[in-house]
mmCIF file of C-alpha atoms in Angstrom:
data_model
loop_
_atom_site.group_PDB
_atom_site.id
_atom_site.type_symbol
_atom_site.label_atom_id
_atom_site.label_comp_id
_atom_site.label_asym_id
_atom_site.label_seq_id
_atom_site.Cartn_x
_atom_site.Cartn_y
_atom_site.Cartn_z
ATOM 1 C CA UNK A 1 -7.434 -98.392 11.202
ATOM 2 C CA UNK A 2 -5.854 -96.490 8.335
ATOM 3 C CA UNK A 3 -7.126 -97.332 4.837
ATOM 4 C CA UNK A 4 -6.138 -96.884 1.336
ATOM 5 C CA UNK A 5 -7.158 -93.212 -0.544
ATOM 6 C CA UNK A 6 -7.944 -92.709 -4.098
ATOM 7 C CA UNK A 7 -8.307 -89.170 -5.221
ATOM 8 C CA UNK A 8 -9.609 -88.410 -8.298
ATOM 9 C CA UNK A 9 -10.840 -85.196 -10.390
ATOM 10 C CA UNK A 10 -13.024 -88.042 -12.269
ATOM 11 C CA UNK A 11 -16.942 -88.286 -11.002
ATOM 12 C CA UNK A 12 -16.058 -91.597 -10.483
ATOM 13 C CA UNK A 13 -13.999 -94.095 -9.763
ATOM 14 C CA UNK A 14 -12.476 -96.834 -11.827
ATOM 15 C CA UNK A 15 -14.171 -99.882 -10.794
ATOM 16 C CA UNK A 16 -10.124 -101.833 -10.696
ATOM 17 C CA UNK A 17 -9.752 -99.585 -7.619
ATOM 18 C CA UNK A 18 -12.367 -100.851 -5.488
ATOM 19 C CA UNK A 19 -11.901 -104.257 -6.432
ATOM 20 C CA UNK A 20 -8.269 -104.010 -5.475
ATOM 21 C CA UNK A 21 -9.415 -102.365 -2.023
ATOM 22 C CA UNK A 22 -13.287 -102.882 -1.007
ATOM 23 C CA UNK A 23 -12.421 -100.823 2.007
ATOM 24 C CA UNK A 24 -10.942 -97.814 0.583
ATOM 25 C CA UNK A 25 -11.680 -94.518 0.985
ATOM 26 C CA UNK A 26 -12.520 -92.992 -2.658
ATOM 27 C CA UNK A 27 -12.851 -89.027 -2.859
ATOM 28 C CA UNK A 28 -14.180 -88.380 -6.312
ATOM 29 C CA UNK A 29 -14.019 -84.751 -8.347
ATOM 30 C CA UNK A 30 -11.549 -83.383 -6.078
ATOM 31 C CA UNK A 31 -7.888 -82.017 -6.488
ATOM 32 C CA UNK A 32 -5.737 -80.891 -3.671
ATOM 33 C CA UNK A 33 -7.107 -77.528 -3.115
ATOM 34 C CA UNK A 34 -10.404 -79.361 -2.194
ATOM 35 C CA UNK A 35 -9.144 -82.280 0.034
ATOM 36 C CA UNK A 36 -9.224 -82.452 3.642
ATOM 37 C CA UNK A 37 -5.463 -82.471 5.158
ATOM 38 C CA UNK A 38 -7.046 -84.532 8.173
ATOM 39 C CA UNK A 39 -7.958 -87.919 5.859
ATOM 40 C CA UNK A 40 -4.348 -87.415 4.158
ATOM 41 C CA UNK A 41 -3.107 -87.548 7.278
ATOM 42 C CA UNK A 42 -5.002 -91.242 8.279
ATOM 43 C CA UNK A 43 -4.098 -92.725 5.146
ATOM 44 C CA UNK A 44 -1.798 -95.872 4.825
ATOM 45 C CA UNK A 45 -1.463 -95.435 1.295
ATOM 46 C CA UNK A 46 -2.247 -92.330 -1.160
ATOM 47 C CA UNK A 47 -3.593 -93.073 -4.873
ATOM 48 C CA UNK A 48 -3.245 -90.284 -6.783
ATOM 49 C CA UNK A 49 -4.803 -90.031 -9.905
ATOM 50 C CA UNK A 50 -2.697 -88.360 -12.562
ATOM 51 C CA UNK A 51 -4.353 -85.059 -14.448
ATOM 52 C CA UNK A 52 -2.480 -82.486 -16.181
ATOM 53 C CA UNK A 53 1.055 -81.873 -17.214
ATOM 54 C CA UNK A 54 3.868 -83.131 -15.611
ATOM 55 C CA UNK A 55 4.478 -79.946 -13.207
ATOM 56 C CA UNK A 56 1.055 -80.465 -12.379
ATOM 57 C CA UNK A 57 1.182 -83.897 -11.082
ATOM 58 C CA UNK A 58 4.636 -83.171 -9.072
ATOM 59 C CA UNK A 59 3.244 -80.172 -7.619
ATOM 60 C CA UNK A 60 -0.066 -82.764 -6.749
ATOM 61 C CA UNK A 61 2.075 -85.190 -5.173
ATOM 62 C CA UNK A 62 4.564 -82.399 -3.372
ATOM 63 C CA UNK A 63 1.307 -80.953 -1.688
ATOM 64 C CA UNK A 64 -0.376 -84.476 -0.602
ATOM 65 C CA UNK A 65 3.608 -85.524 0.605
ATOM 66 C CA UNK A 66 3.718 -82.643 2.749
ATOM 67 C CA UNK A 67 0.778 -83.206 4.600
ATOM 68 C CA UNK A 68 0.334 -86.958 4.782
ATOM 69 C CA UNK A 69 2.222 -88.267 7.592
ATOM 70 C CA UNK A 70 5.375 -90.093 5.325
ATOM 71 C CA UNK A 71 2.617 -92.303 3.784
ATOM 72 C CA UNK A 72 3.317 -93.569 0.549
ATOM 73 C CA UNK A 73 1.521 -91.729 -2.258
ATOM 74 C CA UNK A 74 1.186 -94.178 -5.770
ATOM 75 C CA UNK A 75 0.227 -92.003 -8.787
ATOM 76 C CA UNK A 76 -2.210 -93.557 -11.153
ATOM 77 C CA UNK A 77 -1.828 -92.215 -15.104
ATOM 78 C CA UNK A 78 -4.461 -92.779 -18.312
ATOM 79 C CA UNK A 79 -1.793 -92.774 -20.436
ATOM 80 C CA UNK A 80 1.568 -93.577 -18.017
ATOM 81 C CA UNK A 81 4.567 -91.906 -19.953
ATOM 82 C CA UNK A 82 8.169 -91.603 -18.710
ATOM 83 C CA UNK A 83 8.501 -88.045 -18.132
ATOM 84 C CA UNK A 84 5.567 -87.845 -15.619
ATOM 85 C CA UNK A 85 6.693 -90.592 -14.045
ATOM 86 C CA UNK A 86 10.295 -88.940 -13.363
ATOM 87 C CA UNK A 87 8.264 -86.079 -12.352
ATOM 88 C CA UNK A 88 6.791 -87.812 -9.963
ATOM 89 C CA UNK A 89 9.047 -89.822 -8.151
ATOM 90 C CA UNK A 90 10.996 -86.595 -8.232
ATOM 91 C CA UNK A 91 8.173 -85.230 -6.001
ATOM 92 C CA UNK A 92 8.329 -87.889 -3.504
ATOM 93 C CA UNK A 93 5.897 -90.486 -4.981
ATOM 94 C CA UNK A 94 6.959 -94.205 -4.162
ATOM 95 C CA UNK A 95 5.056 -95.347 -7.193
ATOM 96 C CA UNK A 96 3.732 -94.696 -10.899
ATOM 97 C CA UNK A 97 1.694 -97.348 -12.657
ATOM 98 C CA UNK A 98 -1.842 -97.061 -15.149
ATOM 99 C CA UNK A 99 -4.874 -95.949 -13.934
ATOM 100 C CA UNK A 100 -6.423 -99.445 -15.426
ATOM 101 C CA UNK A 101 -3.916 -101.503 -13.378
ATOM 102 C CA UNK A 102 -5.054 -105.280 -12.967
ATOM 103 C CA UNK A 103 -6.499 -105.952 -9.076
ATOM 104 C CA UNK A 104 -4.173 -107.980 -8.690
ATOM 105 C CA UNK A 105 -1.057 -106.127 -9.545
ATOM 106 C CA UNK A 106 -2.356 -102.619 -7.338
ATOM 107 C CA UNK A 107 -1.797 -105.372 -4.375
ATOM 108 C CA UNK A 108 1.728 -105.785 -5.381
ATOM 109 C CA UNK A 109 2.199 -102.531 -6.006
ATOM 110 C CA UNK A 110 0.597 -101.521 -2.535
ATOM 111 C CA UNK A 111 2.891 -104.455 -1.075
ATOM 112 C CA UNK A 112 5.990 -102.936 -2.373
ATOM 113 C CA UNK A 113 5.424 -99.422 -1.499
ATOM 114 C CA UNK A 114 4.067 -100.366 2.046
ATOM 115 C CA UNK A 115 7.663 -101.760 2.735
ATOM 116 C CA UNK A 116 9.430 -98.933 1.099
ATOM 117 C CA UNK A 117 10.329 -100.049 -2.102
ATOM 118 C CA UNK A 118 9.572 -97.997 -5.109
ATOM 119 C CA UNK A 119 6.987 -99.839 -8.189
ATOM 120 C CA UNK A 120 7.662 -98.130 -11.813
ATOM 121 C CA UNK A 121 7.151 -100.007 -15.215
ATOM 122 C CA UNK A 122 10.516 -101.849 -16.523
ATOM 123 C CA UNK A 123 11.199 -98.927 -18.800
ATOM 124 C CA UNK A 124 11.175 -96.262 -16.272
ATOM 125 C CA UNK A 125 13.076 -98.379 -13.892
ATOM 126 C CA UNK A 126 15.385 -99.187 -16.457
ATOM 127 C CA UNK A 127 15.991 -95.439 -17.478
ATOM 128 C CA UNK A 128 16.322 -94.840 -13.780
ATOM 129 C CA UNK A 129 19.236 -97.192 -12.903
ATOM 130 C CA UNK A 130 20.839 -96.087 -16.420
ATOM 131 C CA UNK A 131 20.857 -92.571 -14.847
ATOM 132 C CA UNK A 132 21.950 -93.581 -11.566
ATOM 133 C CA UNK A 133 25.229 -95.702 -13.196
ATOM 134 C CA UNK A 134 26.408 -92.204 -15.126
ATOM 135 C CA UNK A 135 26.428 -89.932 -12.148
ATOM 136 C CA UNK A 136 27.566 -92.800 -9.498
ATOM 137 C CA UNK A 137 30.787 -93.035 -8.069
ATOM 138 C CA UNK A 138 33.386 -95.660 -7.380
ATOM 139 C CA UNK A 139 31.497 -98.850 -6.952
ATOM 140 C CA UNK A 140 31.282 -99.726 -3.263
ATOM 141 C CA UNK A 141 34.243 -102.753 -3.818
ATOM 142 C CA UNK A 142 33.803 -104.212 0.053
ATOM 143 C CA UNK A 143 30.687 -104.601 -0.320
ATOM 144 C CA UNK A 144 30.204 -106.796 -3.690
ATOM 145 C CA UNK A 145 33.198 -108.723 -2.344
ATOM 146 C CA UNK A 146 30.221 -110.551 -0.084
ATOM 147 C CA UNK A 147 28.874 -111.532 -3.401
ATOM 148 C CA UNK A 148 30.205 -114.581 -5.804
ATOM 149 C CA UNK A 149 31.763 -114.057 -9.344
ATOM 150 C CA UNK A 150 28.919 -114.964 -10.423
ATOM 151 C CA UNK A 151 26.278 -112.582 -8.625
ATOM 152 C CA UNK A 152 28.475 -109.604 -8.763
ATOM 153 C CA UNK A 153 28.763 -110.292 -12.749
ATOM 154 C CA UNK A 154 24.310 -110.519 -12.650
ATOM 155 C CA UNK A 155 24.088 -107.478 -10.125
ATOM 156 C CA UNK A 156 26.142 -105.108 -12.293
ATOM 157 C CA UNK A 157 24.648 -105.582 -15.228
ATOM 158 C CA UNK A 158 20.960 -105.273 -13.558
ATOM 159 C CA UNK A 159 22.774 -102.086 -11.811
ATOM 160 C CA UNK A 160 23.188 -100.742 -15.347
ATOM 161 C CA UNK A 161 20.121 -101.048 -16.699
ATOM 162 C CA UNK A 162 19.856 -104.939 -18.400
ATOM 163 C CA UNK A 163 16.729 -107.099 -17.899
ATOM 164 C CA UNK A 164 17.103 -110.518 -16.668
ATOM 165 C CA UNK A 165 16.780 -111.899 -20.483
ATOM 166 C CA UNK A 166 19.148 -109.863 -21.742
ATOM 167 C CA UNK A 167 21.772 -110.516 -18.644
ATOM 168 C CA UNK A 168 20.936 -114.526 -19.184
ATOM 169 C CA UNK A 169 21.551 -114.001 -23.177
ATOM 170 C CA UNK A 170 25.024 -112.353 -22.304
ATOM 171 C CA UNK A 171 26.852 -114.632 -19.560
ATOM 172 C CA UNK A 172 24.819 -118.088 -21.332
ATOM 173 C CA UNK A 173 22.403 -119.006 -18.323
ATOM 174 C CA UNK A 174 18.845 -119.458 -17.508
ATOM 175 C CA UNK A 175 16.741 -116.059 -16.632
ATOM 176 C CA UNK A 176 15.852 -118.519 -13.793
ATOM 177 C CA UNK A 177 19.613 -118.515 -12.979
ATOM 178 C CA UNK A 178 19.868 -114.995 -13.247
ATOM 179 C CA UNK A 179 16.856 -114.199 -10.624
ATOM 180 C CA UNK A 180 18.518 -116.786 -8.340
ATOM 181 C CA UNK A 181 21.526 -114.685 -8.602
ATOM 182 C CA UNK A 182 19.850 -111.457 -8.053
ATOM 183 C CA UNK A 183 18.199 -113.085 -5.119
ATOM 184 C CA UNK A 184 21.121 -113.659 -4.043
ATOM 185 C CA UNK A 185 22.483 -110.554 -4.098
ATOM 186 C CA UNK A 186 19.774 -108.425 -2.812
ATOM 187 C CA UNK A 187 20.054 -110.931 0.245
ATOM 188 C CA UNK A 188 23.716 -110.501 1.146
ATOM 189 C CA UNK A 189 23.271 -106.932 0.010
ATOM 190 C CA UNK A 190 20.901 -106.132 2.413
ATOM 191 C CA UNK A 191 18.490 -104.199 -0.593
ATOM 192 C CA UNK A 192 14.909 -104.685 -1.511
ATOM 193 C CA UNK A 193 15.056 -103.895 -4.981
ATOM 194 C CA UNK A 194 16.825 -103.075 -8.563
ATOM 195 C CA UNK A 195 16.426 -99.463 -7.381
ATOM 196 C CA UNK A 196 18.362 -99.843 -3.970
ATOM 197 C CA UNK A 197 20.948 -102.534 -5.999
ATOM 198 C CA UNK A 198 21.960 -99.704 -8.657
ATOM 199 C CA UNK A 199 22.305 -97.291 -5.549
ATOM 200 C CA UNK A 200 24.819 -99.832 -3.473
ATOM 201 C CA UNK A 201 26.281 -101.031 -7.174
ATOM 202 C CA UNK A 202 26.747 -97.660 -8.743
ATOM 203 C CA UNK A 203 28.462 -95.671 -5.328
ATOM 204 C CA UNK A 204 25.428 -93.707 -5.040
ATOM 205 C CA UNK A 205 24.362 -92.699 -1.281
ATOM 206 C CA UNK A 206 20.791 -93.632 -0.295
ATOM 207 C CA UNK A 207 19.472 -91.997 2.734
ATOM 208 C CA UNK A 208 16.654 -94.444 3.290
ATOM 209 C CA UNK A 209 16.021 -96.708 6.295
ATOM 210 C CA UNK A 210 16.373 -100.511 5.256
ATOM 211 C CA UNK A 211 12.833 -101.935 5.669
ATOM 212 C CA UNK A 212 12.028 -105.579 5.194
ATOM 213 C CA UNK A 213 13.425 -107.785 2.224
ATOM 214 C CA UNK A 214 10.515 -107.499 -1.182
ATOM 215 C CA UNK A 215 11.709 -110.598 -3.256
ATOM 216 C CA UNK A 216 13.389 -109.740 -6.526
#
């Protein structure tokens, strides 16, 4: 049975880890050069914990990717700050989050990733999609005509960037409303996330395999 890895140049492990997973594999005061391929390999998901600049982390997460069998690899900063995070997902990491994450939130994030969605703070993911709506192309018309007026207004604005407040402050409705709508729309969509939304919304080609629905 394949279990979570955290890897670590620390001595030891933050405690948040092993609460989160009881069961994981931990491999303390180690770096790539000094991990066995073999346990990458027969890992469901990869917790990399960040050290060094941000060429060092990619180049961290490029090696692990490469040798890890297409399991998900979550990088785990001190002090989480846009630019590594970019740096990583660049790299092939499905996630970037603090090192002092709650329990409770690493098994969302672990959820997420596990289905193939992608878990980065709301500023990241909103610099992300903002990114995504300049270099897009046409919007893909046929296939927000499946959506109301009323969705299609909520999933291009989320497709450009807006939180749900400030979409619900705009058109006059609840933020309730406004997830309802987004629901909505990642339903009929057939997307999992914001990410995958501003990809569909924004006319930019995503190459990956639709796994299950992760609720908006």
């Amino acid at each position: 049975m394949k279990r979570h890895l955290f890897l670590t140049e620390r001595a030891q492990p933050i405690p948040r880890w092993l609460e989160a997973f009881p069961d994981a594999l931990l491999r303390c005061g180690q770096g790539m050069d000094t991990t066995d391929p073999s346990i990458l390999a027969e890992s469901s998901i990869i917790w990399l914990h960040a050290s060094g600049d941000d060429q060092a982390v990619a180049s961290w997460v490029g090696a692990v990717k490469a040798v890890s069998q297409n399991a998900p690899v979550v990088v785990l900063s001190n002090v989480p700050e846009d630019g590594q995070g970019l740096a990583a997902l660049a790299a092939g990491a499905s996630g970037y989050c603090s090192a002092l994450t709650l329990p409770a939130v690493l098994h969302q994030v672990a959820s997420v990733v596990a289905h193939g969605g992608i878990w980065v703070g709301p500023q990241l993911m909103r610099r992300l999609m903002q990114g995504l709506a300049k270099q897009g192309g046409e919007t893909t018309e046929p296939a927000l005509d499946r959506l109301s007026l009323r969705e299609r207004q909520v999933a291009q604005a989320v497709a450009r960037g807006s939180t749900n407040k400030e979409v619900a402050r705009v058109m006059g409705i609840t933020e309730r409303t406004v997830k309802a709508h987004l629901s909505a729309a990642f339903e009929k969509l057939g997307v999992r996330d914001r990410m995958q939304l501003s990809l569909v919304v924004n006319g930019v080609e995503d190459s990956t395999p639709p796994p299950r629905k992760i609720p908006a």
